[in-house]
Short mmCIF file of C-alpha atoms in Angstrom, two decimals:
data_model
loop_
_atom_site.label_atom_id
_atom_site.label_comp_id
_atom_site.label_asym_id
_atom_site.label_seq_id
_atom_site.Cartn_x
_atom_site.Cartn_y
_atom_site.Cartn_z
CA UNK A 1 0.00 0.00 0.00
CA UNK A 2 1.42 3.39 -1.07
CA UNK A 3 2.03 6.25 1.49
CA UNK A 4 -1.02 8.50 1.02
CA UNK A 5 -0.55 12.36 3.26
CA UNK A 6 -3.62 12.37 5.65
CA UNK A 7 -6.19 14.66 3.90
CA UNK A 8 -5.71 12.45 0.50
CA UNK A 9 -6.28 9.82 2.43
CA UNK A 10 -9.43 11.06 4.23
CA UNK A 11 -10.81 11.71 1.10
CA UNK A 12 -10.74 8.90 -0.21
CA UNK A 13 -12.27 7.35 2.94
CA UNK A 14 -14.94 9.98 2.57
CA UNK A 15 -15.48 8.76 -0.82
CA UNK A 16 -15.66 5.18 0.22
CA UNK A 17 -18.18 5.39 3.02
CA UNK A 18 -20.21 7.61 0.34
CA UNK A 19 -20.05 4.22 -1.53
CA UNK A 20 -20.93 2.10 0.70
CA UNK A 21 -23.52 3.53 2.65
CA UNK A 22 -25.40 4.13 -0.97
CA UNK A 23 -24.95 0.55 -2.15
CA UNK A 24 -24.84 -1.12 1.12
CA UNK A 25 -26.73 0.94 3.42
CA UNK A 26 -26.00 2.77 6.82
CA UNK A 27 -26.34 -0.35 8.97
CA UNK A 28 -23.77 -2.01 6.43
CA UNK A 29 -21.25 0.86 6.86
CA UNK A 30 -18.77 -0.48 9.17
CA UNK A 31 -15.52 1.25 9.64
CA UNK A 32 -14.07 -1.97 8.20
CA UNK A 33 -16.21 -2.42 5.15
CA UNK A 34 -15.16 1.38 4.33
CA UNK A 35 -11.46 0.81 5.45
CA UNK A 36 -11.75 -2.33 2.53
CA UNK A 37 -13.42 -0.11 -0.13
CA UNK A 38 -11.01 2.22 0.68
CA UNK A 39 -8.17 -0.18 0.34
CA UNK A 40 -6.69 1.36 3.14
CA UNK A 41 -6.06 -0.17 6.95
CA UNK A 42 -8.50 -0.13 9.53
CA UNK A 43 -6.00 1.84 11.33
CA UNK A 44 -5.36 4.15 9.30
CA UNK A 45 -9.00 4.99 9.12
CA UNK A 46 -8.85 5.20 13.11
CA UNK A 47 -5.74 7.81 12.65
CA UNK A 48 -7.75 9.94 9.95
CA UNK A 49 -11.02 9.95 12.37
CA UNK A 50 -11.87 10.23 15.86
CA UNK A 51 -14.51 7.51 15.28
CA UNK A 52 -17.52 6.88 13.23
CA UNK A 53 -19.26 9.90 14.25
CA UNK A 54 -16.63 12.48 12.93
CA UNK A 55 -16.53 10.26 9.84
CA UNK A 56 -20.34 10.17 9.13
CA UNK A 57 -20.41 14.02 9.69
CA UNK A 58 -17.79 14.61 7.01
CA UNK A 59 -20.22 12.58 4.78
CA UNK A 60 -23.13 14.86 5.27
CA UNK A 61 -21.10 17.93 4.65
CA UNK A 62 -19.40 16.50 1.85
CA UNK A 63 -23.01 16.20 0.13
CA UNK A 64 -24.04 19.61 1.33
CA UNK A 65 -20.97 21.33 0.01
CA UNK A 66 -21.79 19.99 -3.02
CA UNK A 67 -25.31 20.38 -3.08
CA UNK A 68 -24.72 24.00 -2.28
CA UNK A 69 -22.31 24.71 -5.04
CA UNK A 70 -25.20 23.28 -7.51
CA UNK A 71 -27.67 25.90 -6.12
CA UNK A 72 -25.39 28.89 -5.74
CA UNK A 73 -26.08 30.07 -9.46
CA UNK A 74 -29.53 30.28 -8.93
CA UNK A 75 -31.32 34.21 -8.65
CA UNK A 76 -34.48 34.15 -6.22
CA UNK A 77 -34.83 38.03 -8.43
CA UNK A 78 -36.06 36.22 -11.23
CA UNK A 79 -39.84 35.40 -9.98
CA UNK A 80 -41.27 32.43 -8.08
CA UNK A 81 -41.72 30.47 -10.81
CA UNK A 82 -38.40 30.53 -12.64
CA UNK A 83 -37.03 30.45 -9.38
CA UNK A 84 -38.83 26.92 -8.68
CA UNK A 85 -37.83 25.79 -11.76
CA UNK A 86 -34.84 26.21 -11.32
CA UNK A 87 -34.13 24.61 -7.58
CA UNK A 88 -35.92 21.68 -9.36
CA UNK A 89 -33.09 21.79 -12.36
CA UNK A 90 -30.41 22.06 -10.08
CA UNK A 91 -31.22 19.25 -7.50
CA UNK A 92 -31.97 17.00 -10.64
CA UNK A 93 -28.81 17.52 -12.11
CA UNK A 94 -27.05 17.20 -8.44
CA UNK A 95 -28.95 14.01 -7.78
CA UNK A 96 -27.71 12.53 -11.32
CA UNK A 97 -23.96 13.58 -10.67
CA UNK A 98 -23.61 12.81 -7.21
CA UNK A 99 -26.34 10.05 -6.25
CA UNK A 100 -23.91 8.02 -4.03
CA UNK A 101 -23.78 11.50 -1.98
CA UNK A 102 -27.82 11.53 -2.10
CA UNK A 103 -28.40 8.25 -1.26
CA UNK A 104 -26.32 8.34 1.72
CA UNK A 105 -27.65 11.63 2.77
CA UNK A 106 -31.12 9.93 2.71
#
């Protein structure tokens, strides 16, 4: 296994448990089913997180960063209706380019 600096390596654990909670499901998400899809050591996972708590919080902000950046385009000026149509565009699109986010969100 190659030497990874810590915030790489959080990411990609982020990433993982984003993957595995949407295919597997939250009860499935251990910290060594992500540590595996991660292909990185259950104790490295424990030395990038203070537990599974910190760890499922960076997963919800992960998916709200994003989800933000996909609505921060949008002008409220423009009427109610454009305006609706719009929030509806935008979480479409954000649900087709980041489901795994969305589904573990949910």
């Amino acid at each position: 296994m190659a030497y990874l600096s810590a915030d790489v390596r959080r990411r990609q654990i982020i990433d993982a448990a984003i993957e595995v909670i949407a295919t597997e499901g939250l009860a499935r998400a251990t910290t060594r089913r992500i540590a595996e899809r991660a292909d990185a050591t259950l104790g490295s996972l424990n030395h990038c997180f203070r537990g599974k708590d910190e760890l499922m919080r960076l997963v919800l902000e992960r998916g709200i960063a994003t989800m933000e950046d996909a609505f921060a385009g949008i002008d409220p000026q423009q009427g109610l209706e454009p305006t609706i149509r719009a929030v509806v565009a935008a979480y479409w699109r954000w649900i087709r380019d980041n489901l795994g986010a969305h589904l573990a969100m949910m």
